C-alpha positions as semicolon CSV with decimal commas, in nm:
position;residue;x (nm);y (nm);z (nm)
1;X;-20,482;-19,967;3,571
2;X;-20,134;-19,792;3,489
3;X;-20,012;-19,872;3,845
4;X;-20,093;-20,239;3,767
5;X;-19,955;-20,264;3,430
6;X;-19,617;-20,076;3,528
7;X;-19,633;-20,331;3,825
8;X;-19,687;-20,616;3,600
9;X;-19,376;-20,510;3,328
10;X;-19,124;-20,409;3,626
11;X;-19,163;-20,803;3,717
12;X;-19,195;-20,916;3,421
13;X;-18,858;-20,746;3,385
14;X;-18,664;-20,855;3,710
15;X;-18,785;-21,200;3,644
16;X;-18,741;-21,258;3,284
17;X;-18,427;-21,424;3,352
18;X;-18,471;-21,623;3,643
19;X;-18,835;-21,773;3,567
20;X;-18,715;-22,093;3,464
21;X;-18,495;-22,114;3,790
22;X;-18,735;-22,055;4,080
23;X;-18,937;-22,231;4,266
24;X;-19,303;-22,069;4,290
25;X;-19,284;-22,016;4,658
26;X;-18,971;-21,818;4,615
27;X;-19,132;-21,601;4,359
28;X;-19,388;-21,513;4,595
29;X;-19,153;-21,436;4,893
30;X;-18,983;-21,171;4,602
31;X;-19,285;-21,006;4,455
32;X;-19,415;-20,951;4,865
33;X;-19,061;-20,798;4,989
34;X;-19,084;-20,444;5,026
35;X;-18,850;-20,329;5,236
36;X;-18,622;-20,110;5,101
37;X;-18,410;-19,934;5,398
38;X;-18,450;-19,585;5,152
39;X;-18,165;-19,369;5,236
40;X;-18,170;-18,994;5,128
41;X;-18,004;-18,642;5,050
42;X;-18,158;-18,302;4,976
43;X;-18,027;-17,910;4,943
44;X;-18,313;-17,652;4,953
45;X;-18,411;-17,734;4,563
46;X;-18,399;-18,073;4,496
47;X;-18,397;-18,428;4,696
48;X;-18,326;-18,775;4,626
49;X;-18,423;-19,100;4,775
50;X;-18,250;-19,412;4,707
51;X;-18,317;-19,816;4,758
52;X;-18,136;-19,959;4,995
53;X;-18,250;-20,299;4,828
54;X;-18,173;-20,259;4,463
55;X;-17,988;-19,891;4,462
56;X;-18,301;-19,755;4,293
57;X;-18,369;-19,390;4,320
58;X;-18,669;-19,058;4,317
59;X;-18,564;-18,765;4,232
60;X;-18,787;-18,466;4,373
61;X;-18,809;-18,066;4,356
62;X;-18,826;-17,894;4,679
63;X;-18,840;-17,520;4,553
64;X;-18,733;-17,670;4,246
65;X;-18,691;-17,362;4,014
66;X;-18,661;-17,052;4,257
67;X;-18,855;-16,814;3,995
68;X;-19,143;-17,057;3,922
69;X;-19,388;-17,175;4,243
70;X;-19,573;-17,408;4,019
71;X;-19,259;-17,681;4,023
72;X;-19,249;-17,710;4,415
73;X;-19,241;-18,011;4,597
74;X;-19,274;-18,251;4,257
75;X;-19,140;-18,587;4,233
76;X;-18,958;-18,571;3,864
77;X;-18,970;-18,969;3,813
78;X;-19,217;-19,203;3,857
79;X;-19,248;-19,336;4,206
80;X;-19,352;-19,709;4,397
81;X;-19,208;-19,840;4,679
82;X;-18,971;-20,100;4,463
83;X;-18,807;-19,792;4,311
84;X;-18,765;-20,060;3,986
85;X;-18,865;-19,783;3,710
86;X;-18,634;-19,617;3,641
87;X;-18,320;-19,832;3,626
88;X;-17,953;-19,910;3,495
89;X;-17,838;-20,191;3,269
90;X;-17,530;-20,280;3,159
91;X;-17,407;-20,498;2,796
92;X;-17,030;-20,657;2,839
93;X;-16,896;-20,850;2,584
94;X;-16,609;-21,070;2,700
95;X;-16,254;-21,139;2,555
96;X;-16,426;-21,445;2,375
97;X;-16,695;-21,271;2,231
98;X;-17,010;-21,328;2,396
99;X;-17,189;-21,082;2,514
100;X;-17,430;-21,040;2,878
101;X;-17,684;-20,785;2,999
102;X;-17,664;-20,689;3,363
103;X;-17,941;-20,537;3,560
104;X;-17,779;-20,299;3,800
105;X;-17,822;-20,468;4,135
106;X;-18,014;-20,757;3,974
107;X;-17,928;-21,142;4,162
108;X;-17,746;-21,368;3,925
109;X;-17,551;-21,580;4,126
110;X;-17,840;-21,873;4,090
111;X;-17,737;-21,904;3,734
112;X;-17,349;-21,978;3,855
113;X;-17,215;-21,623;3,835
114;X;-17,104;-21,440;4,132
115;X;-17,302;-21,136;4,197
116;X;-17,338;-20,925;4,535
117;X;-17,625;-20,755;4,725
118;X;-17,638;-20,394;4,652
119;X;-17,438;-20,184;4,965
120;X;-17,594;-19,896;4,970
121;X;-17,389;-19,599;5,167
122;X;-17,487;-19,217;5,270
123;X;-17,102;-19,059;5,152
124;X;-17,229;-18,716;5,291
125;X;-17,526;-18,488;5,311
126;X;-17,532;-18,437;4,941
127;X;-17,376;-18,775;4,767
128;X;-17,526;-19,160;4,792
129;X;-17,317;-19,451;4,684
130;X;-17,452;-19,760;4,572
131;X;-17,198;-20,059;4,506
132;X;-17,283;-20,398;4,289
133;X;-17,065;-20,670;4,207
134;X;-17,125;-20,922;3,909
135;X;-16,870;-21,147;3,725
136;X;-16,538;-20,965;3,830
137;X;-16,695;-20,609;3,780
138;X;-16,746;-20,387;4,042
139;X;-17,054;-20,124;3,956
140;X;-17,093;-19,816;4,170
141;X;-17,353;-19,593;4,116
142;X;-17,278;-19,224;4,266
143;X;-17,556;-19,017;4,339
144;X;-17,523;-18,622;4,426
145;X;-17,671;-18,279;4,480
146;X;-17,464;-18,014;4,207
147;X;-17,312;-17,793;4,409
148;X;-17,398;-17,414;4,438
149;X;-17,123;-17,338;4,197
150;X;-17,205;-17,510;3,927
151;X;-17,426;-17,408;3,608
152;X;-17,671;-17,737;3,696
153;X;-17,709;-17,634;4,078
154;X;-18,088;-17,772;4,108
155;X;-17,999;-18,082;3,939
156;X;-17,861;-18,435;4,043
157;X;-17,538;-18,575;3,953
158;X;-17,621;-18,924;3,792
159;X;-17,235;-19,135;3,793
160;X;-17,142;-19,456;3,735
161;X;-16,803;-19,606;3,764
162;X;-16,691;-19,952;3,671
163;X;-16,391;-20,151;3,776
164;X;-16,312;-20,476;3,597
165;X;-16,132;-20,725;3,891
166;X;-16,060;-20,953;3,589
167;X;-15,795;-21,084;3,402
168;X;-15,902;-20,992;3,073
169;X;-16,042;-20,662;2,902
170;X;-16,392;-20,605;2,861
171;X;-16,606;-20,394;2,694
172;X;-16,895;-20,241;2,833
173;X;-17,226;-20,018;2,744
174;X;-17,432;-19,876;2,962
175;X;-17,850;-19,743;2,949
176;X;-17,973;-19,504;3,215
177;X;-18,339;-19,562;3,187
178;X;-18,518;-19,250;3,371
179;X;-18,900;-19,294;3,431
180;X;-19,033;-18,949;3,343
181;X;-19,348;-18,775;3,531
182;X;-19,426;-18,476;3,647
183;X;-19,607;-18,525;4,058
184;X;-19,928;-18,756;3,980
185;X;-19,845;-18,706;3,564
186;X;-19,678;-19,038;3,445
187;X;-19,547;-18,855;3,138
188;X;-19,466;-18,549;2,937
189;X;-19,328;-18,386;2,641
190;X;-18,983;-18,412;2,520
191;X;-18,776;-18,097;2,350
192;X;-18,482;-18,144;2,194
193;X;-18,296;-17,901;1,958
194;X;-18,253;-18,038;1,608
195;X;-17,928;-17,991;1,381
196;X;-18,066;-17,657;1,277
197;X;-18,067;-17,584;1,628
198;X;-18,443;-17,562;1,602
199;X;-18,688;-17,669;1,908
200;X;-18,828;-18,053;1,826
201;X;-19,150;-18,135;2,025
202;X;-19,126;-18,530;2,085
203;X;-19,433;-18,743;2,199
204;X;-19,390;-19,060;1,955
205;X;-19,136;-19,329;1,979
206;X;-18,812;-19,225;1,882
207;X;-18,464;-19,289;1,847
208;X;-18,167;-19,015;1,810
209;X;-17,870;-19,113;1,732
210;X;-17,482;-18,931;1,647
211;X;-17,564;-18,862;1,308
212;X;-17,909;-18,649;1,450
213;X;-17,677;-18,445;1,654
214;X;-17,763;-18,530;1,984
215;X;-17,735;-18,207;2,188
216;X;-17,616;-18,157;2,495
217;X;-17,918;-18,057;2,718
218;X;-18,281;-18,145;2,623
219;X;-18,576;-18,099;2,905
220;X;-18,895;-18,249;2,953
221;X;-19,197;-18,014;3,062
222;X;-19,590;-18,161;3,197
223;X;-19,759;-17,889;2,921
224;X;-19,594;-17,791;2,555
225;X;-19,772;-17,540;2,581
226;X;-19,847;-17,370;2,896
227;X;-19,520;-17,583;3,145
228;X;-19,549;-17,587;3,520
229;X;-19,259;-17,837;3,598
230;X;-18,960;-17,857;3,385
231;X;-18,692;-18,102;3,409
232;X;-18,382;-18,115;3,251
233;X;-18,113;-18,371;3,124
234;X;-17,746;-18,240;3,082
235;X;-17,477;-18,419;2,953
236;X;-17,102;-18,416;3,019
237;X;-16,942;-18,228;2,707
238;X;-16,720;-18,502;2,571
239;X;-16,914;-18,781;2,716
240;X;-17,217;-18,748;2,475
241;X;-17,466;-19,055;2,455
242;X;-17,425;-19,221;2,145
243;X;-17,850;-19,311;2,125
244;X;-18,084;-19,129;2,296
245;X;-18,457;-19,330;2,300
246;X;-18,756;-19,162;2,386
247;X;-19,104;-19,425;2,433
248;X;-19,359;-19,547;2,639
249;X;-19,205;-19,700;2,926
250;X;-19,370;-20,025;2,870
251;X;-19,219;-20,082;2,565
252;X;-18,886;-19,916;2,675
253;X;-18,853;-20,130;2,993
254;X;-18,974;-20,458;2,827
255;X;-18,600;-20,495;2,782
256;X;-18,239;-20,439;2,964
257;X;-18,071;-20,311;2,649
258;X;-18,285;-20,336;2,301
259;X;-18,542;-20,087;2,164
260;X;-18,749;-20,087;1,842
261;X;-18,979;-19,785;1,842
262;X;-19,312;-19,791;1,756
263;X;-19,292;-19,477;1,592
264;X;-19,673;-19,436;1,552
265;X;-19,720;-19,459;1,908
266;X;-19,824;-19,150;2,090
267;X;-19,721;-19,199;2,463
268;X;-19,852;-18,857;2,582
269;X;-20,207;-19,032;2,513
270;X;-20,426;-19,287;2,694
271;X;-20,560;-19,398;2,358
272;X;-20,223;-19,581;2,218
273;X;-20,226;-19,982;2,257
274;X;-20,108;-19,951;2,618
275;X;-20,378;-19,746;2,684
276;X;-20,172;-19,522;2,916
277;X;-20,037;-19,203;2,921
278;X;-19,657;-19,271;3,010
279;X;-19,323;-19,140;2,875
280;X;-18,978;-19,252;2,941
281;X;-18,601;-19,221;2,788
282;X;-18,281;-19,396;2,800
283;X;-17,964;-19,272;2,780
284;X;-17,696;-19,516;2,607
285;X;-17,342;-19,501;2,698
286;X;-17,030;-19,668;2,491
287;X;-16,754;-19,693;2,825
288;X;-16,590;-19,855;2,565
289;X;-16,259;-20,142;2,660
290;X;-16,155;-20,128;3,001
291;X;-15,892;-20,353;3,078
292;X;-15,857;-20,608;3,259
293;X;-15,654;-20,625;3,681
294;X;-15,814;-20,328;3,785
295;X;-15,905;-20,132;3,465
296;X;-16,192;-19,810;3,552
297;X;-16,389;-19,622;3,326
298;X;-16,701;-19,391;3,419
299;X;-16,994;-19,222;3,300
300;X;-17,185;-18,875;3,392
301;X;-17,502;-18,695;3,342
302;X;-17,741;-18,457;3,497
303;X;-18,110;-18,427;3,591
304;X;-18,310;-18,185;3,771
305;X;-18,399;-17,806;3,737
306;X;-18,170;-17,495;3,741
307;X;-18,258;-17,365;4,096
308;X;-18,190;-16,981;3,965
309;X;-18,081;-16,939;4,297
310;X;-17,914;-16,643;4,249
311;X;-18,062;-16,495;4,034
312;X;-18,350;-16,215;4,222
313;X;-18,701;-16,259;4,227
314;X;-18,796;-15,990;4,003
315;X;-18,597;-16,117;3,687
316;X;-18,750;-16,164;3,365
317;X;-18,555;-16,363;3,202
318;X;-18,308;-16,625;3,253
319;X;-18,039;-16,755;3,078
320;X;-17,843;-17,099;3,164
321;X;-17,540;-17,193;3,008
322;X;-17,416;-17,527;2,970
323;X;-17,018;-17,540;2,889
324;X;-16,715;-17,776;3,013
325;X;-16,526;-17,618;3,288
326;X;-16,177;-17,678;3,175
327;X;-16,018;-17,829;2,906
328;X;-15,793;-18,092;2,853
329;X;-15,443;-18,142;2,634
330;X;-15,410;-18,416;2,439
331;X;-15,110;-18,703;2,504
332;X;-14,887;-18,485;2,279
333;X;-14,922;-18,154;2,480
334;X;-14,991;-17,958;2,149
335;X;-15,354;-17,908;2,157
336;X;-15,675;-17,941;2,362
337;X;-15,875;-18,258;2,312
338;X;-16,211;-18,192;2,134
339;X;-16,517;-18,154;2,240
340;X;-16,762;-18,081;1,994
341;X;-16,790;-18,187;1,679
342;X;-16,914;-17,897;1,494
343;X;-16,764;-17,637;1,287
344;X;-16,370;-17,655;1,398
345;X;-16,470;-17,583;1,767
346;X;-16,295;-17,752;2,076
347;X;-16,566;-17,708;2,261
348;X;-16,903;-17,567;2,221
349;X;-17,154;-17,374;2,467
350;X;-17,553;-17,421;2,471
351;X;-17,775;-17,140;2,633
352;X;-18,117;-17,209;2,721
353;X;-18,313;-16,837;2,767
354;X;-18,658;-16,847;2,951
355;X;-18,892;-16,575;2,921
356;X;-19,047;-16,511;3,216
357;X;-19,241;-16,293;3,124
358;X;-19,606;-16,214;2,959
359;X;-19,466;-16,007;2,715
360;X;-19,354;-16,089;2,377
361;X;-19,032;-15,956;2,290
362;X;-18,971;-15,941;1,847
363;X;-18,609;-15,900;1,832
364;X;-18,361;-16,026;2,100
365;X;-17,968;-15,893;2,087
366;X;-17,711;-16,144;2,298
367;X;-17,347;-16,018;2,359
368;X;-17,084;-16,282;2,420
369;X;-16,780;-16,177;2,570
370;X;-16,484;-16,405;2,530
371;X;-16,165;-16,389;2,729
372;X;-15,825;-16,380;2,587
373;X;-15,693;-16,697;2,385
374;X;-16,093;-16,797;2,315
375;X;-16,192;-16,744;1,960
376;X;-16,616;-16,773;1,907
C-alpha cells in the first residue's frame, strides 16, 4: 500500500501541471517510461546513484559509519526506479512580479516556455552534474563524495548553481526535498537542537523557521531510542535555510513549494490519516536577486554519515565538529563577514559527541584550544 500511494502522489505531482494539456495516450507512454540511464559515484563509505532522466538521486552507506556495523550497506532515502521522491523545486519571481514554480528537470516547454532535457554528466569518480534549462535559467545540480579532509567525509555534497541567461534580474528560492528512510524503513525520527541548545525529538509536522534558531546540523536516526543508522544534514555556515519543514511525505510532496503542517500528525506511525509510516524534510533556500546577462548564485548542504575514518576501532567516543573553514572580509577590508548570529560571534562551531560506549559517564570535561587572534 505505501509503495502505491507514494506512486500515486509522485504523479500526481509531475502531472499536476500538465493534466489539462495531454492527451491520454501520452500520459500512458509517461507513467510506463522507466528508463533512467542511472549514472553513479561511491568512496568506501557512501554511494550515490543518479537519474539520467530527471537528475534524481539515492544516496547509500557502504561502511557508512566506520565504528558502527549496524549502518552498512543502507540506502538513506527512499528508493523506486523513477528516483521522483526526493526532489528540487525552484520559486522565481520575475521583474514584473509574477511569480513560477519549477520542478527541477520537470518538461514545460508544452505550456510555451523553453525548457531542456536534463544532461546528466559523470565530472569524475566522486562528483555528478546534472544540467536543466527553463525560461533563460540554467539549473545545475552538483553532486559529490566530501573528500577525506573534510569534517563531513561520509557525507554527500548536495549543490546547486543557477545562472540567469536573461535580460532582467530575478529572484529565486529554492526547496531540497530529501525522502528520509532508513534500508526497508520509509521514515524516522528527527533531532534537532533547540535555542537552549537542548536535543528536540521531532515526529509531528513541523515547521522551523529563523526566529527557532535553526542549527546548523540536525540528524535523523531509524530508533530514538536504541539508533542503528544515523544520517545527518549539515549546512554551509552562512548559508543557513531560512525554513526547515519536517512531515509526512505525502503531504510534503503534494506541492513544489507550499507547506501547512498538520501538526497533529504523527508520521513515525501507520495509524495517522495516510495510514503510513513515512517521514520527509525540506530544506528552503532564499538565493535571493541574481541579475540578469549572466548573473550566478548557488546553494550548499550536506547529507550522509561521518565515516570516522580515522578515527581507530577501539574508540569510545567520538566527537565531530562542524565549523567554516575560512573566513571572509567584508567589501571594506575591516572585518570578517558574520556568520552566526549569536552572542557577538563571527562564526560559531557545533560538536556532536557520541558515546560509544555502554557505560554512563555523570560528568564530562571538554577543553577547547583556540589559536592566536580567536577569542571563544
Amino acid at each position: 500500500m505505501k509503495k502505491i500511494i507514494k506512486r500515486i502522489i509522485s504523479v500526481m505531482l509531475a502531472l499536476a501541471i500538465i493534466i489539462e494539456f495531454l492527451p491520454i495516450t501520452t500520459l500512458k507512454v509517461m507513467a510506463m517510461e522507466d528508463s533512467n540511464g542511472v549514472v553513479s559515484i561511491s568512496n568506501e563509505y557512501i554511494s550515490v546513484d543518479v537519474s539520467g532522466k530527471n537528475g534524481g538521486f539515492l544516496i547509500k552507506t557502504k561502511e557508512g559509519d566506520k565504528l558502527i556495523k549496524s549502518d552498512d550497506n543502507k540506502a538513506l532515502l527512499y528508493h523506486r526506479d523513477e528516483y521522483d521522491t526526493s526532489f528540487t523545486s525552484f520559486e522565481v519571481t520575475y521583474a514584473d512580479g509574477s511569480t513560477k514554480q519549477y520542478l527541477f528537470g520537470g518538461s514545460y516547454g508544452f505550456l510555451g516556455m523553453s525548457s531542456s532535457d536534463v544532461e546528466v554528466k559523470k565530472i569524475n569518480e566522486t562528483e555528478i552534474h546534472a544540467v536543466w534549462e527553463v525560461n533563460d535559467l540554467v539549473f545545475t545540480q552538483k553532486l559529490s563524495l566530501v573528500s577525506s579532509g573534510a569534517n563531513e567525509h561520509g557525507m554527500v555534497s548536495i549543490a546547486y548553481d543557477v545562472e540567469n541567461k536573461g535580460s532582467s534580474p530575478v529572484s529565486i528560492k529554492a526547496r531540497i526535498l530529501l525522502d528520509t528512510a532508513f534500508d526497508k524503513k520509509d521514515y524516522g525520527t528527527y533531532q534537532v537542537v533547540d535555542a537552549n541548545n537542548k536535543y528536540r525529538s521531532i515526529w509531528t509536522e513541523t515547521v522551523l523557521t529563523a526566529s527557532d534558531s535553526i542549527p546548523q546540523n540536525f540528524f535523523a536516526c531509524d530508533d530514538p531510542y536504541s539508533p542503528s543508522v544515523t544520517a545527518y544534514t549539515v549546512s554551509r555556515q552562512g548559508q543557513l535555510p531560512y525554513q526547515v519543514a519536517f512531515g509526512h511525505w505525502n503531504n510534503l510532496a503534494a506541492s513544489l513549494f507550499s507547506f501547512v503542517p498538520d501538526t497533529q500528525l504523527d508520521f513515525t506511525s501507520p495509524s495517522n490519516k495516510f495510514k503510513t509510516a513515512d517521514s520527509a524534510y525540506a530544506l528552503y533556500y532564499n538565493l535571493g536577486s541574481i541579475a540578469g546577462s549572466g548573473g550566478k548564485n548557488s546553494l550548499i548542504t550536506y547529507y550522509g554519515v561521518y565515516s570516522h575514518h580515522e578515527v581507530v576501532s577501539e574508540s569510545t567516543m567520538t566527537l565531530d565538529i562542524t565549523a567554516p573553514t575560512s573566513l571572509v572580509l567584508n567589501s571594506d577590508k575591516t572585518a570578517y563577514e558574520r556568520l552566526a548570529s549569536t552572542g557577538i560571534a563571527d562564526f560559531s562551531v557545533q560538536m556532536v559527541l557520541k558515546n560509544l560506549n555502554n557505560v554512563n559517564y555523570d560528568t564530562l570535561t571538554l577543553a577547547i584550544y583556540t589559536s592566536a587572534g580567536l577569542m571563544p
